[in-house]
Amino acid sequence: MTPFTYVRAADRADALARVESGARFLGGGTNLVDLLRQNVEQASELVDVSHTLGTIRESEGGGLIIDASVKNAAVAADPLVRRRYPVLARALLAGASAQIRNMATVGGNILQRTRCMYFYDVEGARCNKRQPGIGCDAINGFNRYHAILGASDQCVATHPSDMCVALTMLDAVIHLSGPDGNRSVPLNDFHVLPDAMPHVETVLKPGELITGVELPPPSAATTYSEYRKVRDRSSYAFALISVAGGLALADGRVTQARIALGGVAAKPWRATKAEAALVGAAPTREAFLAAIREELASAQPLSGNGFKIGLVERTTVAVLTALAGAHP
């Protein structure tokens, strides 16, 4: 590990000023510290911002604002989140151990990096995400956990967050602050696909800090929502695939569908084709299957993860069928 200094920022302005000189923001540290310890990343100074922001409150428009340093455990337990956005609480509870949820922050969760084994193998593996242009050993290697959508010939890694899958389904917006002022980005646009530059993972600019996440006012499709995660073991494992789904019905027809997939791409994957295919359809297993198959038509499985296509199909159908049955 490269030696670094630690400083606790006095406030947001102090944190932004320090990072301009090359320091890194530190939230809960549950991912960044591991990356530093294994020499995947380096930093000369860590600026602790975990105490600078920390509330969950209603927005003026009837939505919810979650500050970036709120712990994952606090979000999952919040009464407003559990009542209005149950998919988010369930995703967080599926995402990690209780100890990690008590440390991990919302901002850090959004920025966590892939768990691809080749990414972490600094001494023995090629990884374009870690060192651009060196190659990707996952493409022809052990790729059971890797992408089937949106990958490139440079990188097939997946984004590991459960929380972000739910936030993508909920149309969350990320609030940022940096040297050029404040701006907001829809979460669905925040993470980027690898293309020819897999080391560029988000639209975050140098020196910018995630200050919070805003959720829009709840709707029927967010009230009737579910998160389901499929993994190799039942306790503390990253998803093979996951599905965040929401459904609104009227007069026996789907009026709104929301579907986001995890474990299938370098970002949480919003299944817009499947959503559009379901509007106006009867809420049947056949309709759900046809819709998700339309979404997966462009899937490009690797040698070891072709099973993910069928797994996404079955899990999506199961989630939407359960939601249809829960409607009055």
GROMACS .gro file of C-alpha atoms in nm:
model
  328
    1MET     CA    1   0.000   0.000   0.000
    2THR     CA    2   0.125   0.348  -0.087
    3PRO     CA    3   0.147   0.566   0.228
    4PHE     CA    4  -0.114   0.841   0.253
    5THR     CA    5  -0.228   1.105   0.496
    6TYR     CA    6  -0.575   1.136   0.644
    7VAL     CA    7  -0.765   1.456   0.715
    8ARG     CA    8  -1.119   1.516   0.835
    9ALA     CA    9  -1.280   1.791   0.626
   10ALA     CA   10  -1.428   2.079   0.824
   11ASP     CA   11  -1.712   2.121   0.577
   12ARG     CA   12  -1.796   2.076   0.209
   13ALA     CA   13  -1.596   2.379   0.096
   14ASP     CA   14  -1.289   2.253   0.283
   15ALA     CA   15  -1.326   1.909   0.125
   16LEU     CA   16  -1.354   2.050  -0.228
   17ALA     CA   17  -1.049   2.270  -0.178
   18ARG     CA   18  -0.837   1.981  -0.056
   19VAL     CA   19  -0.932   1.750  -0.342
   20GLU     CA   20  -0.824   2.011  -0.596
   21SER     CA   21  -0.468   1.941  -0.481
   22GLY     CA   22  -0.493   1.568  -0.559
   23ALA     CA   23  -0.654   1.416  -0.249
   24ARG     CA   24  -0.938   1.161  -0.258
   25PHE     CA   25  -1.275   1.176  -0.087
   26LEU     CA   26  -1.339   0.910   0.178
   27GLY     CA   27  -1.686   0.808   0.289
   28GLY     CA   28  -1.730   0.480   0.473
   29GLY     CA   29  -1.419   0.337   0.308
   30THR     CA   30  -1.567  -0.008   0.257
   31ASN     CA   31  -1.448  -0.021  -0.106
   32LEU     CA   32  -1.182   0.248  -0.141
   33VAL     CA   33  -0.971   0.123   0.149
   34ASP     CA   34  -0.970  -0.227  -0.001
   35LEU     CA   35  -0.858  -0.084  -0.336
   36LEU     CA   36  -0.577   0.108  -0.169
   37ARG     CA   37  -0.471  -0.189   0.042
   38GLN     CA   38  -0.443  -0.411  -0.266
   39ASN     CA   39  -0.264  -0.141  -0.471
   40VAL     CA   40  -0.543  -0.125  -0.728
   41GLU     CA   41  -0.569   0.247  -0.657
   42GLN     CA   42  -0.337   0.502  -0.500
   43ALA     CA   43  -0.390   0.822  -0.305
   44SER     CA   44  -0.158   1.067  -0.135
   45GLU     CA   45  -0.429   1.199   0.097
   46LEU     CA   46  -0.778   1.091   0.201
   47VAL     CA   47  -1.029   1.361   0.288
   48ASP     CA   48  -1.299   1.222   0.517
   49VAL     CA   49  -1.641   1.363   0.420
   50SER     CA   50  -1.849   1.104   0.602
   51HIS     CA   51  -1.963   1.355   0.864
   52THR     CA   52  -2.036   1.655   0.640
   53LEU     CA   53  -2.382   1.553   0.516
   54GLY     CA   54  -2.623   1.314   0.673
   55THR     CA   55  -3.001   1.355   0.662
   56ILE     CA   56  -3.299   1.202   0.488
   57ARG     CA   57  -3.574   1.456   0.424
   58GLU     CA   58  -3.872   1.526   0.204
   59SER     CA   59  -3.820   1.748  -0.098
   60GLU     CA   60  -4.047   2.040  -0.182
   61GLY     CA   61  -4.200   1.841  -0.468
   62GLY     CA   62  -4.298   1.546  -0.250
   63GLY     CA   63  -3.998   1.326  -0.318
   64LEU     CA   64  -3.709   1.239  -0.092
   65ILE     CA   65  -3.353   1.371  -0.059
   66ILE     CA   66  -3.089   1.141   0.086
   67ASP     CA   67  -2.758   1.306   0.167
   68ALA     CA   68  -2.445   1.134   0.041
   69SER     CA   69  -2.298   1.042   0.377
   70VAL     CA   70  -2.609   0.871   0.511
   71LYS     CA   71  -2.522   0.512   0.595
   72ASN     CA   72  -2.680   0.233   0.396
   73ALA     CA   73  -2.828   0.086   0.713
   74ALA     CA   74  -3.001   0.414   0.796
   75VAL     CA   75  -3.158   0.436   0.450
   76ALA     CA   76  -3.285   0.078   0.467
   77ALA     CA   77  -3.442   0.142   0.808
   78ASP     CA   78  -3.594   0.484   0.733
   79PRO     CA   79  -3.977   0.476   0.764
   80LEU     CA   80  -4.032   0.699   0.458
   81VAL     CA   81  -3.806   0.485   0.243
   82ARG     CA   82  -3.970   0.162   0.359
   83ARG     CA   83  -4.321   0.293   0.301
   84ARG     CA   84  -4.276   0.492  -0.022
   85TYR     CA   85  -3.981   0.319  -0.190
   86PRO     CA   86  -3.975  -0.039  -0.060
   87VAL     CA   87  -3.759  -0.157  -0.350
   88LEU     CA   88  -3.473   0.060  -0.223
   89ALA     CA   89  -3.488  -0.076   0.132
   90ARG     CA   90  -3.495  -0.433   0.002
   91ALA     CA   91  -3.203  -0.375  -0.233
   92LEU     CA   92  -2.991  -0.232   0.047
   93LEU     CA   93  -3.070  -0.522   0.279
   94ALA     CA   94  -2.969  -0.764   0.003
   95GLY     CA   95  -2.649  -0.576  -0.068
   96ALA     CA   96  -2.404  -0.652   0.211
   97SER     CA   97  -2.353  -0.768   0.567
   98ALA     CA   98  -2.499  -0.566   0.853
   99GLN     CA   99  -2.151  -0.450   0.952
  100ILE     CA  100  -2.081  -0.311   0.604
  101ARG     CA  101  -2.422  -0.145   0.581
  102ASN     CA  102  -2.345   0.032   0.907
  103MET     CA  103  -2.028   0.181   0.754
  104ALA     CA  104  -2.100   0.222   0.382
  105THR     CA  105  -2.238   0.555   0.265
  106VAL     CA  106  -2.482   0.633  -0.015
  107GLY     CA  107  -2.219   0.830  -0.207
  108GLY     CA  108  -1.960   0.557  -0.172
  109ASN     CA  109  -2.207   0.289  -0.278
  110ILE     CA  110  -2.273   0.477  -0.602
  111LEU     CA  111  -1.900   0.506  -0.671
  112GLN     CA  112  -1.795   0.152  -0.579
  113ARG     CA  113  -1.592  -0.025  -0.844
  114THR     CA  114  -1.629  -0.365  -1.007
  115ARG     CA  115  -1.547  -0.683  -0.818
  116CYS     CA  116  -1.399  -0.847  -1.129
  117MET     CA  117  -1.123  -1.080  -1.007
  118TYR     CA  118  -0.891  -0.967  -1.287
  119PHE     CA  119  -0.936  -0.604  -1.185
  120TYR     CA  120  -0.810  -0.688  -0.836
  121ASP     CA  121  -0.523  -0.911  -0.953
  122VAL     CA  122  -0.264  -0.638  -0.994
  123GLU     CA  123   0.037  -0.867  -1.033
  124GLY     CA  124  -0.109  -1.149  -1.239
  125ALA     CA  125  -0.385  -1.026  -1.473
  126ARG     CA  126  -0.442  -0.784  -1.755
  127CYS     CA  127  -0.722  -0.533  -1.702
  128ASN     CA  128  -0.801  -0.235  -1.923
  129LYS     CA  129  -1.004  -0.079  -1.643
  130ARG     CA  130  -0.698  -0.074  -1.420
  131GLN     CA  131  -0.437  -0.007  -1.691
  132PRO     CA  132  -0.584   0.110  -2.025
  133GLY     CA  133  -0.454  -0.070  -2.332
  134ILE     CA  134  -0.311  -0.374  -2.154
  135GLY     CA  135  -0.596  -0.612  -2.240
  136CYS     CA  136  -0.885  -0.789  -2.067
  137ASP     CA  137  -0.822  -1.139  -1.933
  138ALA     CA  138  -1.189  -1.182  -1.836
  139ILE     CA  139  -1.308  -1.202  -2.197
  140ASN     CA  140  -1.148  -1.543  -2.250
  141GLY     CA  141  -1.113  -1.630  -1.883
  142PHE     CA  142  -1.344  -1.702  -1.590
  143ASN     CA  143  -1.641  -1.480  -1.674
  144ARG     CA  144  -1.935  -1.630  -1.486
  145TYR     CA  145  -2.008  -1.296  -1.315
  146HIS     CA  146  -1.950  -1.070  -1.614
  147ALA     CA  147  -2.162  -0.861  -1.850
  148ILE     CA  148  -2.407  -0.978  -2.113
  149LEU     CA  149  -2.528  -0.628  -2.207
  150GLY     CA  150  -2.340  -0.312  -2.304
  151ALA     CA  151  -1.992  -0.467  -2.289
  152SER     CA  152  -1.709  -0.400  -2.533
  153ASP     CA  153  -1.400  -0.576  -2.661
  154GLN     CA  154  -1.210  -0.377  -2.398
  155CYS     CA  155  -1.404  -0.469  -2.085
  156VAL     CA  156  -1.681  -0.704  -1.970
  157ALA     CA  157  -1.692  -0.610  -1.600
  158THR     CA  158  -2.018  -0.546  -1.417
  159HIS     CA  159  -2.120  -0.281  -1.165
  160PRO     CA  160  -2.165  -0.444  -0.822
  161SER     CA  161  -2.416  -0.217  -0.646
  162ASP     CA  162  -2.760  -0.343  -0.543
  163MET     CA  163  -2.867   0.001  -0.425
  164CYS     CA  164  -2.796   0.158  -0.763
  165VAL     CA  165  -3.021  -0.091  -0.942
  166ALA     CA  166  -3.312   0.019  -0.724
  167LEU     CA  167  -3.222   0.387  -0.762
  168THR     CA  168  -3.212   0.348  -1.140
  169MET     CA  169  -3.558   0.195  -1.138
  170LEU     CA  170  -3.680   0.485  -0.924
  171ASP     CA  171  -3.546   0.754  -1.163
  172ALA     CA  172  -3.315   0.890  -0.894
  173VAL     CA  173  -3.110   1.204  -0.959
  174ILE     CA  174  -2.755   1.252  -0.828
  175HIS     CA  175  -2.659   1.595  -0.692
  176LEU     CA  176  -2.295   1.697  -0.740
  177SER     CA  177  -2.077   1.980  -0.619
  178GLY     CA  178  -1.736   2.074  -0.758
  179PRO     CA  179  -1.500   2.349  -0.873
  180ASP     CA  180  -1.751   2.460  -1.138
  181GLY     CA  181  -2.046   2.472  -0.900
  182ASN     CA  182  -2.342   2.243  -0.848
  183ARG     CA  183  -2.517   2.021  -1.100
  184SER     CA  184  -2.753   1.725  -1.111
  185VAL     CA  185  -2.737   1.406  -1.322
  186PRO     CA  186  -2.997   1.131  -1.357
  187LEU     CA  187  -2.849   0.815  -1.207
  188ASN     CA  188  -2.925   0.629  -1.528
  189ASP     CA  189  -2.679   0.866  -1.702
  190PHE     CA  190  -2.421   0.880  -1.425
  191HIS     CA  191  -2.245   0.550  -1.492
  192VAL     CA  192  -2.112   0.493  -1.843
  193LEU     CA  193  -2.055   0.182  -2.055
  194PRO     CA  194  -1.694   0.081  -2.125
  195ASP     CA  195  -1.670   0.122  -2.504
  196ALA     CA  196  -1.301   0.201  -2.573
  197MET     CA  197  -1.237   0.362  -2.232
  198PRO     CA  198  -1.333   0.117  -1.956
  199HIS     CA  199  -1.130   0.313  -1.699
  200VAL     CA  200  -1.386   0.595  -1.730
  201GLU     CA  201  -1.679   0.470  -1.524
  202THR     CA  202  -1.889   0.778  -1.449
  203VAL     CA  203  -1.951   1.133  -1.571
  204LEU     CA  204  -1.802   1.267  -1.248
  205LYS     CA  205  -1.560   1.552  -1.319
  206PRO     CA  206  -1.226   1.595  -1.139
  207GLY     CA  207  -1.281   1.736  -0.793
  208GLU     CA  208  -1.657   1.677  -0.789
  209LEU     CA  209  -1.830   1.539  -0.482
  210ILE     CA  210  -2.160   1.353  -0.467
  211THR     CA  211  -2.368   1.550  -0.218
  212GLY     CA  212  -2.696   1.362  -0.232
  213VAL     CA  213  -2.956   1.155  -0.412
  214GLU     CA  214  -3.306   1.279  -0.488
  215LEU     CA  215  -3.601   1.047  -0.546
  216PRO     CA  216  -3.911   1.171  -0.731
  217PRO     CA  217  -4.254   1.156  -0.566
  218PRO     CA  218  -4.376   0.797  -0.532
  219SER     CA  219  -4.617   0.650  -0.784
  220ALA     CA  220  -4.810   0.324  -0.806
  221ALA     CA  221  -4.514   0.167  -0.987
  222THR     CA  222  -4.281   0.254  -0.701
  223THR     CA  223  -4.524   0.166  -0.423
  224TYR     CA  224  -4.579  -0.177  -0.580
  225SER     CA  225  -4.213  -0.260  -0.624
  226GLU     CA  226  -3.977  -0.545  -0.549
  227TYR     CA  227  -3.608  -0.628  -0.558
  228ARG     CA  228  -3.489  -0.982  -0.615
  229LYS     CA  229  -3.125  -1.089  -0.616
  230VAL     CA  230  -2.987  -1.420  -0.740
  231ARG     CA  231  -2.646  -1.514  -0.607
  232ASP     CA  232  -2.425  -1.818  -0.557
  233ARG     CA  233  -2.471  -1.819  -0.180
  234SER     CA  234  -2.742  -1.677   0.040
  235SER     CA  235  -2.523  -1.458   0.260
  236TYR     CA  236  -2.316  -1.157   0.150
  237ALA     CA  237  -2.244  -1.232  -0.215
  238PHE     CA  238  -2.253  -1.011  -0.520
  239ALA     CA  239  -2.535  -1.070  -0.765
  240LEU     CA  240  -2.519  -1.308  -1.056
  241ILE     CA  241  -2.820  -1.106  -1.167
  242SER     CA  242  -3.077  -0.892  -0.990
  243VAL     CA  243  -3.410  -0.735  -1.083
  244ALA     CA  244  -3.577  -0.422  -0.948
  245GLY     CA  245  -3.934  -0.409  -1.072
  246GLY     CA  246  -4.237  -0.186  -1.031
  247LEU     CA  247  -4.582  -0.223  -1.180
  248ALA     CA  248  -4.897  -0.010  -1.202
  249LEU     CA  249  -5.228  -0.155  -1.325
  250ALA     CA  250  -5.568  -0.017  -1.421
  251ASP     CA  251  -5.865  -0.197  -1.575
  252GLY     CA  252  -5.667  -0.516  -1.613
  253ARG     CA  253  -5.385  -0.354  -1.810
  254VAL     CA  254  -5.034  -0.234  -1.732
  255THR     CA  255  -5.024   0.145  -1.716
  256GLN     CA  256  -4.662   0.171  -1.606
  257ALA     CA  257  -4.373  -0.072  -1.574
  258ARG     CA  258  -4.032  -0.007  -1.428
  259ILE     CA  259  -3.752  -0.259  -1.460
  260ALA     CA  260  -3.382  -0.231  -1.384
  261LEU     CA  261  -3.129  -0.513  -1.397
  262GLY     CA  262  -2.812  -0.569  -1.199
  263GLY     CA  263  -2.518  -0.800  -1.262
  264VAL     CA  264  -2.557  -0.776  -1.639
  265ALA     CA  265  -2.362  -0.463  -1.742
  266ALA     CA  266  -2.103  -0.207  -1.637
  267LYS     CA  267  -2.389   0.005  -1.503
  268PRO     CA  268  -2.733  -0.065  -1.360
  269TRP     CA  269  -2.933  -0.152  -1.671
  270ARG     CA  270  -3.269   0.021  -1.718
  271ALA     CA  271  -3.483  -0.213  -1.926
  272THR     CA  272  -3.661   0.056  -2.128
  273LYS     CA  273  -3.754  -0.176  -2.416
  274ALA     CA  274  -3.924  -0.418  -2.181
  275GLU     CA  275  -4.103  -0.133  -2.003
  276ALA     CA  276  -4.239   0.009  -2.328
  277ALA     CA  277  -4.351  -0.334  -2.445
  278LEU     CA  278  -4.559  -0.386  -2.131
  279VAL     CA  279  -4.760  -0.063  -2.133
  280GLY     CA  280  -5.115  -0.151  -2.234
  281ALA     CA  281  -5.057  -0.524  -2.208
  282ALA     CA  282  -5.241  -0.764  -1.983
  283PRO     CA  283  -5.029  -0.854  -1.677
  284THR     CA  284  -4.964  -1.213  -1.775
  285ARG     CA  285  -4.656  -1.432  -1.752
  286GLU     CA  286  -4.654  -1.454  -2.130
  287ALA     CA  287  -4.649  -1.076  -2.167
  288PHE     CA  288  -4.378  -1.038  -1.904
  289LEU     CA  289  -4.160  -1.300  -2.075
  290ALA     CA  290  -4.205  -1.147  -2.420
  291ALA     CA  291  -4.113  -0.804  -2.285
  292ILE     CA  292  -3.792  -0.909  -2.113
  293ARG     CA  293  -3.690  -1.115  -2.415
  294GLU     CA  294  -3.723  -0.801  -2.624
  295GLU     CA  295  -3.484  -0.629  -2.382
  296LEU     CA  296  -3.235  -0.917  -2.398
  297ALA     CA  297  -3.235  -0.947  -2.776
  298SER     CA  298  -2.902  -0.761  -2.791
  299ALA     CA  299  -2.738  -0.968  -2.516
  300GLN     CA  300  -2.392  -1.103  -2.597
  301PRO     CA  301  -2.305  -1.374  -2.345
  302LEU     CA  302  -1.951  -1.495  -2.290
  303SER     CA  303  -1.831  -1.853  -2.263
  304GLY     CA  304  -1.918  -1.882  -1.896
  305ASN     CA  305  -2.227  -1.668  -1.843
  306GLY     CA  306  -2.485  -1.761  -2.107
  307PHE     CA  307  -2.705  -1.890  -1.825
  308LYS     CA  308  -2.768  -1.528  -1.723
  309ILE     CA  309  -3.013  -1.477  -2.008
  310GLY     CA  310  -3.252  -1.743  -1.883
  311LEU     CA  311  -3.193  -1.635  -1.524
  312VAL     CA  312  -3.290  -1.276  -1.603
  313GLU     CA  313  -3.599  -1.396  -1.788
  314ARG     CA  314  -3.722  -1.620  -1.505
  315THR     CA  315  -3.645  -1.369  -1.230
  316THR     CA  316  -3.809  -1.078  -1.410
  317VAL     CA  317  -4.122  -1.281  -1.482
  318ALA     CA  318  -4.135  -1.392  -1.117
  319VAL     CA  319  -4.099  -1.036  -0.986
  320LEU     CA  320  -4.362  -0.889  -1.218
  321THR     CA  321  -4.603  -1.177  -1.159
  322ALA     CA  322  -4.576  -1.126  -0.783
  323LEU     CA  323  -4.635  -0.752  -0.823
  324ALA     CA  324  -4.939  -0.810  -1.046
  325GLY     CA  325  -5.082  -1.040  -0.780
  326ALA     CA  326  -5.024  -0.782  -0.507
  327HIS     CA  327  -5.245  -0.521  -0.674
  328PRO     CA  328  -5.597  -0.488  -0.532
   0.00000   0.00000   0.00000
